[in-house]
Short mmCIF file of C-alpha atoms and ligand atoms in Angstrom, two decimals:
data_model
loop_
_atom_site.label_atom_id
_atom_site.label_comp_id
_atom_site.label_asym_id
_atom_site.label_seq_id
_atom_site.Cartn_x
_atom_site.Cartn_y
_atom_site.Cartn_z
CA MET A 1 68.26 49.18 -1.00
CA THR A 2 69.24 45.60 -0.95
CA GLY A 3 72.10 43.65 -2.36
CA HIS A 4 73.86 45.11 -5.40
CA SER A 5 73.06 44.56 -8.98
CA THR A 6 75.07 43.37 -11.92
CA SER A 7 72.95 44.14 -15.03
CA THR A 8 69.38 43.64 -13.74
CA VAL A 9 70.07 40.73 -11.44
CA GLN A 10 70.56 41.77 -7.82
CA GLN A 11 73.27 39.93 -5.95
CA PHE A 12 72.89 38.84 -2.26
CA GLU A 13 75.54 37.29 -0.05
CA LEU A 14 75.63 35.40 3.19
CA PHE A 15 75.66 37.57 6.33
CA ILE A 16 78.26 36.08 8.74
CA ASP A 17 80.10 37.70 11.71
CA GLY A 18 78.90 41.16 10.70
CA GLU A 19 79.89 40.96 7.11
CA SER A 20 78.34 40.14 3.74
CA VAL A 21 80.46 37.31 2.20
CA PRO A 22 80.17 34.95 -0.71
CA ALA A 23 79.62 31.20 -0.15
CA ALA A 24 82.84 29.22 0.35
CA SER A 25 81.84 27.18 -2.75
CA GLY A 26 81.28 30.41 -4.80
CA GLU A 27 77.93 28.97 -5.89
CA THR A 28 74.72 30.88 -6.03
CA ILE A 29 70.98 30.20 -6.22
CA PRO A 30 68.73 32.10 -8.66
CA ILE A 31 65.67 33.71 -7.09
CA ILE A 32 62.58 33.67 -9.26
CA ASP A 33 59.89 36.21 -9.28
CA SER A 34 56.96 33.88 -9.38
CA ALA A 35 54.69 36.34 -11.14
CA THR A 36 56.99 36.77 -14.05
CA GLU A 37 59.04 33.47 -13.89
CA GLU A 38 62.17 35.59 -14.26
CA ALA A 39 65.29 35.29 -12.04
CA PHE A 40 65.56 38.83 -10.65
CA ALA A 41 68.23 38.05 -8.03
CA GLU A 42 70.92 35.66 -7.01
CA VAL A 43 71.93 34.61 -3.55
CA ALA A 44 75.10 32.91 -2.39
CA ALA A 45 74.49 29.22 -1.72
CA GLY A 46 75.80 28.47 1.71
CA GLY A 47 77.07 25.02 2.56
CA ALA A 48 78.68 23.10 5.43
CA ASP A 49 81.84 25.31 5.45
CA ASP A 50 79.77 28.52 5.69
CA ILE A 51 77.57 27.09 8.45
CA ASP A 52 80.83 26.13 10.29
CA ARG A 53 82.06 29.70 9.99
CA ALA A 54 78.73 31.18 11.17
CA VAL A 55 78.60 28.83 14.15
CA THR A 56 82.15 29.58 15.13
CA ALA A 57 81.42 33.35 14.95
CA ALA A 58 78.26 32.84 17.01
CA GLU A 59 80.05 30.90 19.75
CA ALA A 60 82.71 33.57 19.93
CA SER A 61 80.10 36.41 20.17
CA THR A 62 78.01 35.22 23.15
CA THR A 63 80.31 36.90 25.70
CA GLU A 64 79.71 40.32 24.19
CA TRP A 65 75.98 39.83 23.81
CA LEU A 66 75.61 38.44 27.30
CA GLY A 67 77.96 41.12 28.54
CA MET A 68 75.29 43.75 27.75
CA SER A 69 72.77 44.32 30.46
CA PRO A 70 69.28 43.04 29.75
CA PRO A 71 67.75 46.43 29.21
CA GLU A 72 70.61 47.29 26.85
CA ARG A 73 69.87 44.14 24.80
CA GLY A 74 66.21 45.18 24.85
CA ARG A 75 67.15 48.58 23.42
CA VAL A 76 69.04 46.84 20.64
CA LEU A 77 65.96 44.78 19.82
CA ASN A 78 63.79 47.86 19.89
CA ARG A 79 66.11 49.60 17.44
CA ALA A 80 65.89 46.52 15.24
CA ALA A 81 62.07 46.93 15.26
CA ALA A 82 62.45 50.63 14.37
CA LEU A 83 64.81 49.90 11.53
CA ILE A 84 62.55 47.19 10.07
CA ARG A 85 59.67 49.69 10.13
CA GLU A 86 61.89 52.33 8.53
CA ASN A 87 62.71 49.94 5.71
CA LYS A 88 59.17 48.66 5.39
CA ASP A 89 58.49 49.61 1.81
CA SER A 90 61.78 48.24 0.31
CA LEU A 91 61.52 45.01 2.42
CA ALA A 92 57.94 44.59 1.38
CA GLU A 93 58.82 44.95 -2.27
CA LEU A 94 61.56 42.42 -1.91
CA LEU A 95 59.28 40.08 -0.04
CA THR A 96 56.59 40.26 -2.74
CA ARG A 97 59.09 39.60 -5.46
CA GLU A 98 60.70 36.59 -3.77
CA ASN A 99 57.41 35.08 -2.55
CA GLY A 100 54.69 36.37 -4.80
CA LYS A 101 52.33 37.65 -2.15
CA PRO A 102 50.35 40.84 -2.57
CA ILE A 103 52.30 43.91 -1.57
CA SER A 104 49.81 44.94 1.16
CA GLN A 105 50.20 41.58 2.77
CA ALA A 106 53.94 41.93 2.51
CA ARG A 107 53.78 45.29 4.29
CA THR A 108 51.68 43.67 7.05
CA GLU A 109 54.19 40.83 7.39
CA ILE A 110 57.01 43.40 7.75
CA GLU A 111 55.08 45.11 10.52
CA VAL A 112 54.54 41.70 12.24
CA GLY A 113 58.28 41.10 11.95
CA ALA A 114 58.92 44.43 13.67
CA ARG A 115 56.32 43.61 16.38
CA TYR A 116 58.19 40.48 17.26
CA PHE A 117 61.36 42.38 17.91
CA GLU A 118 59.46 44.97 19.88
CA TYR A 119 57.52 42.38 21.91
CA TYR A 120 60.66 40.35 22.90
CA ALA A 121 62.71 43.61 23.50
CA GLY A 122 60.40 44.10 26.43
CA ALA A 123 61.13 40.61 27.74
CA THR A 124 64.86 40.83 28.07
CA ASP A 125 64.73 42.00 31.67
CA LYS A 126 61.95 39.78 32.72
CA ILE A 127 63.30 36.35 32.17
CA GLN A 128 63.27 35.49 35.78
CA GLY A 129 63.82 32.30 37.88
CA GLU A 130 62.07 31.40 41.11
CA THR A 131 62.99 30.61 44.74
CA ILE A 132 62.04 27.23 46.04
CA PRO A 133 61.31 26.82 49.71
CA LEU A 134 63.52 23.96 51.07
CA GLY A 135 63.43 25.00 54.72
CA ARG A 136 65.64 27.34 56.87
CA GLU A 137 68.84 25.48 56.14
CA TYR A 138 68.83 26.17 52.42
CA VAL A 139 68.54 28.87 49.89
CA ASP A 140 67.42 27.51 46.57
CA PHE A 141 66.76 29.49 43.37
CA THR A 142 66.70 28.96 39.61
CA ILE A 143 68.28 30.88 36.83
CA ARG A 144 66.95 30.79 33.23
CA GLU A 145 69.99 30.64 31.09
CA PRO A 146 70.38 30.96 27.32
CA LEU A 147 71.31 27.90 25.41
CA GLY A 148 74.25 29.26 23.52
CA VAL A 149 74.04 29.01 19.72
CA THR A 150 70.56 28.42 18.25
CA GLY A 151 69.88 27.29 14.69
CA HIS A 152 66.80 28.53 12.96
CA ILE A 153 65.45 26.79 9.84
CA VAL A 154 62.78 28.97 8.13
CA PRO A 155 60.29 28.02 5.32
CA TRP A 156 59.32 30.20 2.37
CA ASN A 157 55.63 31.16 3.12
CA PHE A 158 56.37 33.91 5.70
CA PRO A 159 60.06 34.52 5.40
CA VAL A 160 60.06 37.71 7.41
CA SER A 161 57.55 37.02 10.26
CA LEU A 162 58.86 33.44 10.71
CA PHE A 163 62.43 34.62 10.83
CA ALA A 164 61.39 37.21 13.48
CA ARG A 165 59.16 34.75 15.35
CA SER A 166 62.04 32.55 16.43
CA VAL A 167 65.10 34.89 16.17
CA ALA A 168 63.66 37.62 18.34
CA PRO A 169 62.91 35.45 21.43
CA SER A 170 66.24 33.61 21.03
CA LEU A 171 68.15 36.91 20.98
CA ALA A 172 66.12 38.27 23.84
CA ALA A 173 67.06 35.23 25.92
CA GLY A 174 70.74 35.96 25.22
CA ASN A 175 71.54 33.33 22.59
CA ALA A 176 73.59 33.84 19.42
CA VAL A 177 71.77 32.85 16.20
CA VAL A 178 72.39 31.14 12.88
CA VAL A 179 69.47 31.36 10.41
CA LYS A 180 69.09 29.07 7.44
CA SER A 181 66.49 30.75 5.22
CA ALA A 182 64.46 28.88 2.52
CA GLU A 183 66.11 28.60 -0.79
CA GLN A 184 63.12 30.24 -2.53
CA THR A 185 62.94 33.30 -0.28
CA PRO A 186 66.32 34.15 1.29
CA LEU A 187 66.64 37.80 0.34
CA THR A 188 64.58 39.43 3.09
CA SER A 189 66.33 37.25 5.68
CA VAL A 190 69.69 38.52 4.56
CA GLU A 191 68.42 42.08 4.81
CA LEU A 192 67.01 41.40 8.28
CA GLY A 193 70.45 40.15 9.36
CA LYS A 194 72.08 43.35 8.25
CA LEU A 195 69.34 45.48 9.99
CA LEU A 196 69.90 43.59 13.30
CA ASP A 197 73.59 44.25 12.92
CA GLU A 198 72.90 47.97 12.31
CA ALA A 199 70.70 48.00 15.35
CA GLY A 200 73.67 46.97 17.48
CA VAL A 201 73.44 43.18 17.68
CA PRO A 202 77.22 42.27 18.01
CA ASP A 203 79.03 40.82 15.03
CA GLY A 204 78.54 37.04 15.12
CA THR A 205 75.47 37.12 17.20
CA ILE A 206 73.21 37.21 14.13
CA ASN A 207 74.25 35.18 11.08
CA VAL A 208 72.17 34.42 8.02
CA VAL A 209 73.20 31.58 5.74
CA PRO A 210 70.90 30.92 2.76
CA GLY A 211 71.33 27.58 0.96
CA TYR A 212 69.57 24.39 0.13
CA GLY A 213 68.08 22.25 2.91
CA ALA A 214 70.27 19.24 2.14
CA ASP A 215 73.37 21.36 2.32
CA ALA A 216 73.20 24.28 4.76
CA GLY A 217 70.06 23.02 6.57
CA ALA A 218 71.56 19.61 7.26
CA ALA A 219 74.82 21.11 8.23
CA LEU A 220 73.20 23.42 10.70
CA THR A 221 71.13 20.64 12.31
CA THR A 222 74.19 18.39 12.78
CA HIS A 223 76.79 21.01 13.85
CA ALA A 224 78.02 20.15 17.27
CA GLY A 225 78.27 23.84 18.25
CA VAL A 226 74.50 24.41 17.71
CA ASN A 227 72.66 23.75 20.97
CA ALA A 228 69.07 24.09 19.76
CA ILE A 229 67.15 23.93 16.49
CA ALA A 230 63.95 25.91 15.86
CA PHE A 231 62.50 24.34 12.74
CA THR A 232 59.47 25.56 10.79
CA GLY A 233 58.54 23.71 7.57
CA SER A 234 57.07 20.52 6.23
CA VAL A 235 56.32 17.36 8.19
CA PRO A 236 58.86 15.06 6.47
CA THR A 237 61.73 17.52 6.93
CA GLY A 238 60.61 18.27 10.48
CA LYS A 239 60.73 14.56 11.33
CA GLU A 240 64.18 14.33 9.91
CA VAL A 241 65.39 17.39 11.71
CA ALA A 242 63.89 16.18 15.07
CA ALA A 243 65.45 12.75 14.62
CA THR A 244 68.89 14.25 13.90
CA ALA A 245 68.59 16.66 16.83
CA ALA A 246 67.56 13.80 19.03
CA ARG A 247 70.64 11.74 18.18
CA GLN A 248 72.65 14.66 19.41
CA LEU A 249 70.41 15.46 22.31
CA LYS A 250 69.91 18.94 21.06
CA HIS A 251 67.01 21.10 22.15
CA VAL A 252 64.55 21.14 19.27
CA HIS A 253 61.11 22.25 18.45
CA ILE A 254 59.13 21.65 15.27
CA GLU A 255 56.48 23.89 13.72
CA ALA A 256 55.07 21.81 10.86
CA GLY A 257 52.07 21.52 8.62
CA GLY A 258 48.29 21.39 9.20
CA LYS A 259 44.96 20.45 7.59
CA ASN A 260 42.78 22.62 9.69
CA PRO A 261 39.04 22.36 10.21
CA ASN A 262 36.90 25.55 9.87
CA VAL A 263 33.43 24.59 11.34
CA VAL A 264 30.40 26.78 10.52
CA PHE A 265 27.16 26.37 12.50
CA PRO A 266 23.76 27.78 11.38
CA ASP A 267 23.64 30.11 14.43
CA ALA A 268 26.85 31.93 13.31
CA ASP A 269 27.04 35.35 11.87
CA LEU A 270 27.37 34.18 8.26
CA ASP A 271 28.96 37.49 7.06
CA ASP A 272 31.73 36.81 9.56
CA ALA A 273 31.97 33.25 8.54
CA ILE A 274 32.28 34.12 4.84
CA GLU A 275 34.96 36.69 5.56
CA GLY A 276 36.72 34.19 7.88
CA THR A 277 36.60 31.44 5.28
CA LEU A 278 38.00 33.73 2.55
CA ILE A 279 40.93 34.81 4.58
CA SER A 280 41.46 31.32 6.01
CA ILE A 281 42.16 29.66 2.67
CA PHE A 282 42.19 32.08 -0.26
CA THR A 283 43.25 35.63 0.40
CA ARG A 284 46.08 35.15 3.01
CA ASN A 285 49.14 34.19 1.07
CA ALA A 286 47.07 32.24 -1.54
CA GLY A 287 46.39 29.60 1.01
CA GLN A 288 50.06 28.86 1.52
CA VAL A 289 49.67 28.96 5.27
CA CYS A 290 50.19 26.17 7.87
CA SER A 291 47.14 27.36 9.81
CA ALA A 292 44.89 27.71 6.72
CA GLY A 293 41.27 26.49 7.07
CA ASP A 294 41.68 23.87 4.45
CA ARG A 295 38.68 21.83 5.43
CA LEU A 296 35.27 23.74 5.58
CA LEU A 297 32.89 21.78 7.75
CA VAL A 298 29.47 23.38 7.20
CA HIS A 299 26.22 22.34 8.73
CA GLU A 300 23.71 20.69 6.35
CA ASP A 301 20.96 23.25 7.11
CA ILE A 302 23.11 26.10 5.76
CA HIS A 303 25.22 24.18 3.39
CA GLU A 304 23.58 25.38 0.14
CA GLU A 305 23.19 28.97 1.21
CA PHE A 306 26.70 29.22 2.61
CA LEU A 307 28.25 27.68 -0.51
CA ASP A 308 26.37 30.05 -2.83
CA ARG A 309 27.49 33.00 -0.88
CA LEU A 310 31.07 31.87 -0.65
CA VAL A 311 31.17 31.26 -4.49
CA ASP A 312 29.84 34.82 -5.04
CA ALA A 313 32.48 36.12 -2.70
CA VAL A 314 35.24 34.19 -4.38
CA GLU A 315 34.18 35.34 -7.77
CA ASP A 316 34.86 39.01 -6.75
CA LEU A 317 38.49 38.25 -5.75
CA THR A 318 41.21 39.49 -7.90
CA MET A 319 44.35 37.59 -8.88
CA GLY A 320 47.61 38.94 -10.36
CA PRO A 321 51.15 39.93 -9.68
CA GLY A 322 51.76 40.70 -6.06
CA LEU A 323 53.10 44.16 -6.87
CA GLU A 324 49.69 45.12 -8.31
CA ASP A 325 48.17 44.22 -4.85
CA PRO A 326 45.43 41.78 -5.88
CA ASP A 327 43.57 39.58 -3.44
CA VAL A 328 45.45 36.53 -4.47
CA GLY A 329 49.04 36.58 -5.74
CA ALA A 330 51.21 33.92 -7.49
CA LEU A 331 52.26 30.76 -5.70
CA VAL A 332 55.88 30.87 -4.56
CA SER A 333 57.52 28.52 -7.07
CA GLU A 334 57.02 26.34 -10.05
CA GLU A 335 57.29 23.33 -7.70
CA GLN A 336 54.48 24.54 -5.50
CA TYR A 337 52.43 25.50 -8.66
CA GLU A 338 52.80 21.95 -9.98
CA LYS A 339 51.97 20.47 -6.54
CA VAL A 340 48.77 22.54 -6.16
CA ARG A 341 47.67 21.86 -9.68
CA SER A 342 48.24 18.10 -9.20
CA TYR A 343 45.96 18.24 -6.09
CA VAL A 344 43.27 19.98 -8.12
CA GLU A 345 43.51 16.95 -10.36
CA VAL A 346 43.25 14.54 -7.48
CA GLY A 347 40.19 16.45 -6.40
CA LYS A 348 38.65 16.12 -9.82
CA GLN A 349 39.19 12.30 -9.71
CA GLU A 350 37.79 12.07 -6.29
CA LEU A 351 34.73 14.34 -6.70
CA GLY A 352 34.42 15.49 -10.29
CA GLU A 353 34.41 19.11 -11.29
CA PRO A 354 34.99 21.65 -8.55
CA VAL A 355 32.32 24.33 -7.88
CA VAL A 356 35.05 26.90 -8.60
CA ASP A 357 38.08 25.85 -10.59
CA GLY A 358 41.16 28.05 -10.06
CA VAL A 359 43.20 26.47 -12.81
CA PRO A 360 42.51 28.36 -16.06
CA ASP A 361 42.03 26.37 -19.30
CA ASP A 362 45.05 28.21 -20.83
CA ALA A 363 47.25 27.80 -17.61
CA ASP A 364 50.04 26.08 -19.60
CA GLU A 365 50.37 29.07 -21.93
CA THR A 366 50.32 31.92 -19.33
CA THR A 367 53.16 33.39 -17.36
CA GLY A 368 53.46 33.21 -13.66
CA TYR A 369 52.61 30.53 -11.09
CA PHE A 370 48.93 31.45 -10.64
CA VAL A 371 46.24 29.15 -9.27
CA GLY A 372 43.04 30.79 -8.21
CA PRO A 373 40.58 29.86 -5.39
CA THR A 374 39.22 26.39 -6.03
CA ILE A 375 36.33 24.79 -4.21
CA PHE A 376 35.43 21.13 -4.05
CA ASP A 377 31.98 20.56 -2.52
CA GLY A 378 30.54 17.35 -1.13
CA ALA A 379 33.80 16.10 0.11
CA ASN A 380 34.24 13.62 2.94
CA ASN A 381 37.05 13.32 5.40
CA ASP A 382 38.51 10.14 3.82
CA LEU A 383 39.52 11.83 0.54
CA ARG A 384 43.06 12.81 -0.17
CA ILE A 385 42.08 16.45 -0.65
CA ALA A 386 40.61 16.35 2.93
CA ARG A 387 43.62 14.62 4.48
CA GLU A 388 46.74 15.85 2.82
CA GLU A 389 48.13 19.38 3.18
CA ILE A 390 47.91 21.00 -0.28
CA PHE A 391 49.32 24.46 0.75
CA GLY A 392 47.41 26.50 -1.82
CA PRO A 393 43.98 28.01 -2.37
CA VAL A 394 42.07 24.72 -2.55
CA LEU A 395 39.12 24.13 -0.23
CA ALA A 396 37.40 20.83 0.59
CA VAL A 397 33.82 21.45 1.78
CA ILE A 398 32.46 18.75 4.06
CA PRO A 399 28.76 18.92 5.16
CA PHE A 400 27.83 17.68 8.73
CA SER A 401 24.64 17.32 10.69
CA THR A 402 25.53 17.28 14.47
CA GLU A 403 28.00 18.92 16.70
CA GLU A 404 29.47 15.49 17.65
CA GLU A 405 29.93 14.63 13.96
CA ALA A 406 31.70 17.94 13.35
CA LEU A 407 34.09 17.36 16.21
CA GLU A 408 34.72 13.76 15.12
CA ILE A 409 35.62 14.94 11.60
CA ALA A 410 37.68 17.86 12.92
CA ASN A 411 39.83 15.56 14.99
CA ASP A 412 40.06 12.77 12.36
CA SER A 413 43.39 14.02 11.00
CA ASP A 414 47.11 13.36 11.22
CA TYR A 415 47.66 16.94 12.10
CA GLY A 416 46.63 19.14 15.05
CA LEU A 417 47.61 22.68 14.35
CA SER A 418 44.73 25.11 14.24
CA ALA A 419 40.96 24.90 14.29
CA GLY A 420 38.13 27.44 13.99
CA ILE A 421 34.55 27.63 14.84
CA PHE A 422 31.83 30.10 13.74
CA THR A 423 28.88 29.98 16.21
CA ASN A 424 27.03 32.28 18.46
CA ASP A 425 26.38 29.50 20.99
CA LEU A 426 28.85 30.25 23.81
CA GLU A 427 28.64 26.85 25.31
CA ARG A 428 29.27 25.20 21.99
CA ALA A 429 32.26 27.34 21.28
CA HIS A 430 33.79 26.40 24.62
CA ARG A 431 33.02 22.65 24.16
CA PHE A 432 34.68 22.80 20.73
CA ALA A 433 37.69 24.65 22.18
CA ARG A 434 38.00 22.11 24.93
CA ASP A 435 37.69 18.96 22.71
CA VAL A 436 39.37 19.81 19.44
CA VAL A 437 42.92 18.66 19.03
CA ALA A 438 44.77 21.81 18.00
CA GLY A 439 47.36 24.15 19.36
CA GLN A 440 45.15 27.18 18.70
CA VAL A 441 41.44 27.64 18.37
CA TYR A 442 39.81 30.55 16.57
CA VAL A 443 36.29 31.60 17.54
CA ASN A 444 34.31 33.70 15.07
CA GLU A 445 37.48 35.11 13.45
CA TRP A 446 39.97 33.00 11.56
CA PHE A 447 43.77 33.83 12.46
CA ALA A 448 42.64 35.59 15.63
CA GLY A 449 45.57 36.26 17.89
CA GLY A 450 48.93 37.95 17.55
CA VAL A 451 52.63 37.86 18.33
CA GLU A 452 51.55 37.62 21.98
CA THR A 453 49.63 34.36 21.70
CA PRO A 454 51.44 30.98 21.86
CA PHE A 455 51.42 28.99 18.66
CA GLY A 456 52.28 25.39 17.86
CA GLY A 457 50.88 21.90 17.14
CA HIS A 458 50.03 18.40 18.11
CA ARG A 459 50.58 15.15 16.22
CA ASP A 460 52.29 15.67 12.85
CA SER A 461 51.98 19.40 13.24
CA GLY A 462 54.93 19.31 15.60
CA PHE A 463 55.68 20.18 19.15
CA GLY A 464 56.92 23.19 21.18
CA ARG A 465 55.37 26.66 21.15
CA GLU A 466 56.56 29.86 19.57
CA LYS A 467 55.03 33.33 19.99
CA GLY A 468 54.12 34.87 23.31
CA LEU A 469 56.17 34.59 26.42
CA GLU A 470 56.08 30.83 26.11
CA ALA A 471 58.58 31.04 23.20
CA LEU A 472 61.16 32.07 25.68
CA ASP A 473 60.99 28.50 27.23
CA GLN A 474 62.22 27.10 23.94
CA PHE A 475 65.36 29.25 23.96
CA THR A 476 66.39 29.01 27.67
CA THR A 477 67.20 26.25 30.12
CA THR A 478 66.96 26.18 33.85
CA LYS A 479 69.79 26.08 36.27
CA ASN A 480 68.95 25.27 39.91
CA VAL A 481 71.28 26.70 42.64
CA CYS A 482 71.06 25.18 46.10
CA LEU A 483 72.99 26.63 48.98
CA SER A 484 73.25 24.85 52.33
CA ILE A 485 73.43 27.73 54.83
CA GLY A 486 73.36 25.74 58.08
CA GLU A 487 71.09 26.08 61.13
P1 NAD B 1 60.39 22.38 3.79
O1 NAD B 1 60.36 21.37 4.95
O2 NAD B 1 60.56 21.88 2.47
O3 NAD B 1 61.50 23.41 4.04
C1 NAD B 1 61.58 24.23 5.31
C2 NAD B 1 63.09 24.54 5.55
O4 NAD B 1 63.80 23.35 5.78
C3 NAD B 1 63.75 25.21 4.38
O5 NAD B 1 64.61 26.25 4.82
C4 NAD B 1 64.51 24.08 3.68
O6 NAD B 1 65.63 24.48 3.00
C5 NAD B 1 64.92 23.34 4.98
N1 NAD B 1 65.29 21.96 4.82
C6 NAD B 1 64.96 21.11 3.79
N2 NAD B 1 65.55 19.91 3.96
C7 NAD B 1 66.37 20.01 5.04
C8 NAD B 1 67.15 19.05 5.84
N3 NAD B 1 67.34 17.84 5.30
N4 NAD B 1 67.78 19.53 6.97
C9 NAD B 1 67.58 20.74 7.40
N5 NAD B 1 66.73 21.61 6.74
C10 NAD B 1 66.18 21.23 5.61
O7 NAD B 1 59.03 23.22 3.96
P2 NAD B 1 58.58 24.32 2.95
O8 NAD B 1 57.95 23.66 1.81
O9 NAD B 1 59.55 25.36 2.85
O10 NAD B 1 57.37 25.00 3.87
C11 NAD B 1 56.15 24.72 3.85
C12 NAD B 1 55.75 23.78 5.05
O11 NAD B 1 56.01 24.58 6.25
C13 NAD B 1 54.28 23.47 5.11
O12 NAD B 1 54.12 22.11 5.49
C14 NAD B 1 53.78 24.35 6.21
O13 NAD B 1 52.58 23.92 6.90
C15 NAD B 1 54.94 24.42 7.12
N6 NAD B 1 54.79 25.64 7.98
C16 NAD B 1 54.57 25.48 9.29
C17 NAD B 1 54.39 26.58 10.15
C18 NAD B 1 54.07 26.46 11.60
O14 NAD B 1 54.28 27.36 12.33
N7 NAD B 1 53.56 25.27 12.06
C19 NAD B 1 54.56 27.86 9.61
C20 NAD B 1 54.85 28.00 8.25
C21 NAD B 1 54.91 26.90 7.45
#
């Protein structure tokens, strides 16, 4: 599939106005396989000129996209879902190589990407307004209109599903789209752009411009032709993007980081809680997940037993190149590898040796950006490893004694993205769901929910909601029409 190769390095271009094109500057970005540290591909490095070209094409295309009937647009998005599924194996391999994640997780992510297009395909003919009763002399109704051109800034941790998560509802609502993929993982985005084109999205309605954040990302955020920005990424960038959008009164929503509490009570099914904890922080994308369960709050009565069982389970996990489908793959990049390792050092300074240390003694001599599951026990919520987002397989274990204390610790954070509780006490689960500051609450299963369930944050985790029908609100605006019809 994918790109074309000169020697062994595959070449990828921008996708603008239905065509693969080089960057105006002629520059490229090397894409590194994080398991081998080799550059296996190159992508065109888009900049302000390329963004301008993409936005101009997008503006020109909206008549054609909106000229299609809603069911026709839905059929195009359904074809996109089918094409993504047909190309699952090759897309998954590309995703594993650009990101490092295990191939089975890459396949799952491609399926999730397809599901987003399928889900929002079904919404194209259901984006309805309302009638408002003003009395016999008036007819008043609302129309939910698309915004025009929407800009999508995507991070590297789930390059396929996060592309689909915001692009599918925006297209379903009738917008034209310009995507700025992450510089580490742009290849699958370019391929998704081509598949959408093949599915029948008009030329110019889908554009993918890889590039660096400071170049292509900033140019997209400031472009006067872009009416809305959907941003997913880190808190500092999110704040900058939100401030820039605010200065231009653009629609914007921000999906940023988290430091999420995973609370385990003695009455929980501990097998489920162990399984949930493993996936929450270690085995899903090596913990590089905004909604990871980074803080394990475990009741003091089961603290020792739970930790022993968790350590046993962690010792059974495999780590290796994503293409060999281990439980834990390589981290995405050298930068992320250094960042995670530096947090392991912070943890050692704060708490001494971890119960499980994922940084091998010979880490500096081995190839690939591998850090295994790391567990620091006896943490408290004031430590840096309990407050700052590490974005890797590093867990801070914080014991607690009462439900009130657990809630207080859970909510004592700059973030408010996800929270999870393991308990068989129904009332307690509901109290926790009611009182915890989080956009989504998982009960007895970490990451419970799907493309249908709204997702987003509070506080530094951002604002606005993606996923579910609520995402359509981010990509539409309301027009009220009021007719005076006389007595
Ligand atoms: P990042 O903020 O460094 O980059 C995200 C995107 O923003 C990239 O495409 C980048 O090129 C672009 N960017 C960088 N500077 C920019 C600028 N000045 N203007 C416009 N765009 C710019 O984040 P990252 O390291 O790629 O991603 C990891 C972060 O994303 C974590 O904090 C994680 O929690 C968060 N995240 C959040 C969600 C969510 O749904 N809440 C989902 C996934 C990841």
